Short mmCIF file of C-alpha atoms in Angstrom, two decimals:
data_model
loop_
_atom_site.label_atom_id
_atom_site.label_comp_id
_atom_site.label_asym_id
_atom_site.label_seq_id
_atom_site.Cartn_x
_atom_site.Cartn_y
_atom_site.Cartn_z
CA MET A 4 -8.90 -257.78 -107.36
CA ASN A 5 -10.36 -261.13 -106.58
CA LEU A 6 -9.68 -264.50 -105.05
CA PHE A 7 -10.14 -267.60 -107.22
CA ARG A 8 -10.15 -271.25 -106.32
CA SER A 9 -7.11 -271.89 -108.53
CA GLU A 10 -5.03 -270.33 -111.28
CA GLU A 11 -7.19 -272.20 -113.77
CA HIS A 12 -10.31 -270.57 -112.34
CA ALA A 13 -8.70 -267.13 -112.67
CA THR A 14 -7.75 -267.68 -116.30
CA THR A 15 -11.08 -269.21 -117.32
CA TRP A 16 -13.09 -266.42 -115.67
CA SER A 17 -15.19 -264.78 -118.39
CA SER A 18 -13.70 -261.33 -117.71
CA TYR A 19 -10.06 -262.49 -117.44
CA LYS A 20 -7.53 -260.33 -119.26
CA PRO A 21 -4.47 -262.31 -120.37
CA ASP A 22 -2.15 -259.35 -119.82
CA SER A 23 -2.90 -259.66 -116.12
CA HIS A 24 -1.47 -263.17 -115.77
CA GLN A 25 1.56 -262.02 -113.77
CA SER A 26 -0.74 -260.83 -111.00
CA ILE A 27 -1.84 -264.38 -110.22
CA MET A 28 -0.15 -265.46 -106.99
CA PRO A 29 -0.94 -267.91 -104.17
CA ILE A 30 -3.03 -266.49 -101.34
CA ALA A 31 -0.15 -266.63 -98.86
CA ASP A 32 2.03 -264.57 -101.19
CA TRP A 33 -0.68 -261.96 -101.67
CA ALA A 34 -1.27 -261.87 -97.92
CA TYR A 35 2.41 -261.05 -97.49
CA VAL A 36 2.16 -258.28 -100.07
CA MET A 37 -0.94 -256.92 -98.36
CA GLY A 38 1.12 -256.64 -95.20
CA ALA A 39 2.92 -253.64 -96.69
CA ALA A 40 2.86 -250.55 -94.52
CA VAL A 41 0.17 -248.80 -96.54
CA PHE A 42 -2.23 -251.62 -95.65
CA SER A 43 -0.97 -252.69 -92.23
CA ARG A 44 -0.59 -249.31 -90.49
CA ARG A 45 -4.06 -247.91 -90.99
CA LEU A 46 -4.71 -247.71 -87.26
CA GLU A 47 -1.68 -245.55 -86.54
CA ALA A 48 -2.53 -241.99 -85.53
CA ASP A 49 -0.20 -240.46 -88.12
CA TYR A 50 -1.13 -242.85 -90.94
CA LEU A 51 -2.47 -240.14 -93.23
CA ASP A 52 0.75 -238.16 -92.85
CA HIS A 53 2.52 -240.90 -94.78
CA ILE A 54 0.15 -240.96 -97.73
CA ASN A 55 1.21 -238.86 -100.69
CA HIS A 56 -0.96 -239.30 -103.75
CA ASP A 57 1.48 -237.28 -105.87
CA THR A 58 4.69 -239.22 -105.19
CA LEU A 59 3.13 -242.58 -104.21
CA GLU A 60 6.04 -243.05 -101.79
CA HIS A 61 3.66 -244.83 -99.47
CA LEU A 62 3.61 -247.69 -101.96
CA ASP A 63 7.36 -248.36 -101.92
CA ASP A 64 7.00 -251.24 -99.45
CA PHE A 65 4.18 -252.69 -101.55
CA PHE A 66 6.37 -252.71 -104.67
CA GLU A 67 9.31 -254.18 -102.74
CA ARG A 68 7.15 -257.04 -101.51
CA LEU A 69 5.90 -257.70 -105.04
CA ALA A 70 9.51 -257.76 -106.23
CA ASP A 71 10.22 -260.49 -103.69
CA PHE A 72 8.03 -262.67 -105.88
CA GLY A 73 9.54 -261.46 -109.13
CA ARG A 74 6.70 -259.08 -109.82
CA SER A 75 8.04 -255.85 -111.28
CA GLY A 76 7.76 -253.88 -114.47
CA GLY A 77 5.12 -251.91 -116.24
CA PHE A 78 2.13 -253.85 -115.01
CA TRP A 79 2.87 -252.65 -111.50
CA LYS A 80 4.28 -249.15 -111.86
CA ASP A 81 5.36 -246.74 -114.57
CA MET B 28 -9.04 -229.08 -96.62
CA GLY B 29 -5.66 -230.55 -95.72
CA VAL B 30 -4.84 -233.43 -93.40
CA THR B 31 -5.77 -231.71 -90.18
CA ALA B 32 -6.09 -233.32 -86.75
CA GLU B 33 -9.85 -233.41 -87.32
CA VAL B 34 -9.40 -235.22 -90.62
CA LYS B 35 -7.09 -237.79 -89.03
CA ARG B 36 -9.61 -238.33 -86.28
CA ALA B 37 -12.45 -238.79 -88.78
CA TYR B 38 -10.38 -241.31 -90.71
CA LEU B 39 -9.82 -243.39 -87.59
CA ASP B 40 -13.34 -242.85 -86.23
CA THR B 41 -14.76 -244.19 -89.49
CA MET B 42 -12.37 -247.15 -89.43
CA PHE B 43 -13.16 -248.03 -85.82
CA HIS B 44 -16.88 -247.68 -86.48
CA PHE B 45 -16.48 -250.20 -89.29
CA VAL B 46 -14.59 -252.55 -87.00
CA ASP B 47 -17.23 -252.22 -84.28
CA THR B 48 -20.39 -252.37 -86.36
CA GLY B 49 -19.62 -253.63 -89.88
CA ARG B 50 -20.56 -250.34 -91.52
CA ALA B 51 -19.38 -246.79 -91.93
CA PRO B 52 -20.79 -244.06 -89.74
CA HIS B 53 -23.04 -241.59 -91.51
CA TYR B 54 -21.55 -238.12 -91.28
CA THR B 55 -24.31 -237.07 -88.91
CA GLU B 56 -23.11 -239.76 -86.51
CA LEU B 57 -19.63 -238.28 -86.71
CA SER B 58 -21.22 -234.90 -86.09
CA ARG B 59 -22.75 -236.10 -82.85
CA SER B 60 -19.65 -237.92 -81.64
CA THR B 61 -17.26 -235.07 -82.41
CA GLY B 62 -19.45 -232.09 -81.58
CA VAL B 63 -19.17 -230.37 -84.94
CA SER B 64 -22.04 -229.41 -87.22
CA PRO B 65 -23.32 -231.96 -89.75
CA ASP B 66 -21.95 -229.90 -92.64
CA GLU B 67 -18.53 -229.73 -90.99
CA ALA B 68 -18.59 -233.47 -90.29
CA LEU B 69 -19.37 -234.19 -93.94
CA GLU B 70 -16.53 -231.97 -95.12
CA ILE B 71 -14.12 -233.61 -92.70
CA GLN B 72 -15.20 -237.16 -93.57
CA LYS B 73 -14.85 -236.44 -97.29
CA ALA B 74 -11.38 -234.98 -96.70
CA ALA B 75 -10.44 -238.11 -94.76
CA ALA B 76 -11.61 -240.27 -97.65
CA ASP B 77 -9.57 -238.20 -100.10
CA ALA B 78 -6.48 -238.46 -97.93
CA GLY B 79 -6.65 -242.19 -97.44
CA VAL B 80 -5.98 -245.09 -99.77
CA GLY B 81 -9.02 -246.96 -101.03
CA SER B 82 -11.64 -244.81 -99.33
CA TRP B 83 -14.33 -242.99 -101.25
CA PHE B 84 -17.97 -241.89 -101.30
CA LEU B 85 -20.67 -243.34 -103.52
CA GLU B 86 -20.64 -241.13 -106.61
CA GLY B 87 -23.14 -238.31 -106.43
CA THR B 88 -23.95 -238.90 -102.79
CA ASP B 89 -22.75 -238.04 -99.31
CA LEU B 90 -22.56 -241.73 -98.38
CA VAL B 91 -19.41 -243.74 -97.75
CA GLU B 92 -19.04 -246.57 -100.24
CA CYS B 93 -15.62 -247.94 -99.28
CA TRP B 94 -13.18 -247.42 -96.47
CA ALA B 95 -10.40 -249.85 -97.19
CA PRO B 96 -10.10 -252.59 -96.30
CA PHE B 97 -13.89 -252.55 -95.87
CA SER B 98 -16.81 -252.05 -98.24
CA ASN B 99 -19.96 -250.34 -97.01
CA ILE B 100 -22.03 -252.30 -99.53
CA PRO B 101 -22.09 -256.08 -99.85
CA THR B 102 -19.40 -257.65 -102.03
CA ASN B 103 -18.42 -261.24 -102.81
CA ASP B 104 -15.78 -260.98 -100.09
CA PHE B 105 -17.52 -261.93 -96.84
CA VAL B 106 -15.46 -261.25 -93.73
CA SER B 107 -16.04 -262.75 -90.28
CA ILE B 108 -14.23 -261.54 -87.19
CA ASP B 109 -14.13 -263.88 -84.22
CA GLY B 110 -16.88 -265.94 -85.86
CA SER B 111 -19.32 -263.11 -86.59
CA GLN B 112 -19.99 -262.22 -90.25
CA ARG B 113 -20.82 -258.53 -90.45
CA TRP B 114 -18.17 -257.19 -92.80
CA TYR B 115 -17.37 -257.11 -96.50
CA GLY B 116 -13.94 -256.68 -97.99
CA GLN B 117 -13.51 -253.90 -100.51
CA CYS B 118 -12.01 -256.53 -102.82
CA GLY B 119 -10.44 -259.94 -102.42
CA LEU B 120 -6.97 -258.56 -101.84
CA GLU B 121 -8.07 -255.84 -99.41
CA ALA B 122 -10.00 -258.53 -97.55
CA LEU B 123 -6.59 -260.05 -96.79
CA ALA B 124 -5.66 -256.75 -95.10
CA VAL B 125 -8.60 -256.71 -92.68
CA THR B 126 -6.43 -258.65 -90.25
CA TRP B 127 -4.30 -255.54 -89.70
CA VAL B 128 -7.16 -253.46 -88.32
CA VAL B 129 -8.35 -256.11 -85.87
CA PRO B 130 -5.23 -257.20 -83.98
CA ASP B 131 -5.40 -260.41 -81.97
CA ARG B 132 -8.72 -261.35 -83.55
CA GLU B 133 -9.31 -264.20 -85.97
CA VAL B 134 -10.40 -263.10 -89.44
CA ARG B 135 -12.15 -265.45 -91.81
CA VAL B 136 -12.46 -264.35 -95.44
CA GLU B 137 -14.99 -266.25 -97.53
CA SER B 138 -14.70 -264.99 -101.06
CA THR B 139 -16.91 -266.27 -103.84
CA CYS B 140 -14.91 -267.36 -106.88
CA LEU B 141 -16.18 -265.34 -109.84
CA ASP B 142 -15.49 -268.25 -112.17
CA CYS B 143 -17.34 -271.11 -110.49
CA GLY B 144 -19.30 -269.55 -107.63
CA ASP B 145 -17.72 -271.74 -104.98
CA VAL B 146 -15.99 -270.26 -101.97
CA VAL B 147 -12.35 -269.55 -101.21
CA THR B 148 -11.77 -269.49 -97.45
CA VAL B 149 -8.79 -267.81 -95.79
CA VAL B 150 -8.26 -267.65 -92.02
CA GLN B 151 -5.78 -265.13 -90.61
CA LEU B 152 -4.56 -263.89 -87.26
CA ASN B 153 -2.33 -260.84 -86.84
CA GLY B 154 -1.41 -260.96 -90.51
CA GLU B 155 -0.46 -264.61 -90.51
CA VAL B 156 -2.33 -266.94 -92.83
CA LEU B 157 -3.53 -269.92 -90.79
CA THR B 158 -5.44 -271.83 -93.46
CA VAL B 159 -6.40 -271.52 -97.12
CA ASP B 160 -9.15 -273.66 -98.62
CA PRO B 161 -8.61 -274.84 -101.27
CA PRO B 162 -4.82 -274.67 -100.85
CA GLU B 163 -4.33 -273.90 -104.55
CA ALA B 164 -6.47 -270.73 -104.37
CA VAL B 165 -4.94 -267.57 -105.83
CA GLY B 166 -5.34 -263.82 -105.85
CA HIS B 167 -5.60 -261.89 -109.09
CA MET B 168 -5.63 -258.29 -110.30
CA ASN B 169 -7.29 -257.93 -113.69
CA GLU B 170 -6.16 -254.39 -114.45
CA PRO B 171 -2.58 -253.12 -114.38
CA PHE B 172 -1.80 -251.53 -111.04
CA SER B 173 0.22 -248.93 -112.91
CA SER B 174 -2.91 -247.71 -114.69
CA ALA B 175 -4.61 -246.87 -111.42
CA ASP B 176 -6.14 -243.43 -111.35
CA TRP B 177 -5.76 -242.63 -107.68
CA SER B 178 -8.61 -240.16 -107.79
CA THR B 179 -11.21 -242.76 -108.70
CA LYS B 180 -12.59 -245.84 -107.12
CA ALA B 181 -12.13 -247.94 -110.25
CA SER B 182 -8.46 -248.31 -109.46
CA PHE B 183 -9.13 -250.52 -106.52
CA ILE B 184 -11.74 -252.97 -107.69
#
């Protein structure tokens, strides 16, 4: 999960995997996605109570934010 | 060990130690600050890592490697807080989440582009992106998020 100077830099990176193209988004859009609760509430005293590695419910907000940019489907979740 | 009050405290103590110093506390430091034995502190810190998202120990050791959004070893994602560069983002995207653990403080992410070696600079405050240089910079995830094995570190890099 890296930052690149442009989409062209991401796709010409020697390790770039073409199937990952849909993950390329402007920084501001990724910053919005990374504002999902699972990332933005880490300082809350009950944060760990909301993490469930079996159900992944704590990622719902993350997926909803990705969907705001048309990112959905198998690349993101089963 | 489940998510006990001690585990929650260790999770936050480790996070705040990162914020304050740029590195994770060794478990013996947690032992001193919490008044439990070193062995208990290690068990609690490992349980906190297991319970969190993007936190893990260096394989085969009792040393914290990552405590998202931070890395305990240098990465290409340099993070400055209020002008001081002491932190490293776990990855480029997690670096964009550092802003949430340092409210009301300016975060500057300087991430080296893996393609050309030049820098992408992002400045944030309270989650808001103030500047991006160059403006056309992007974030990218090379592996499908859906293939993440949540029990391993590889999912997050």
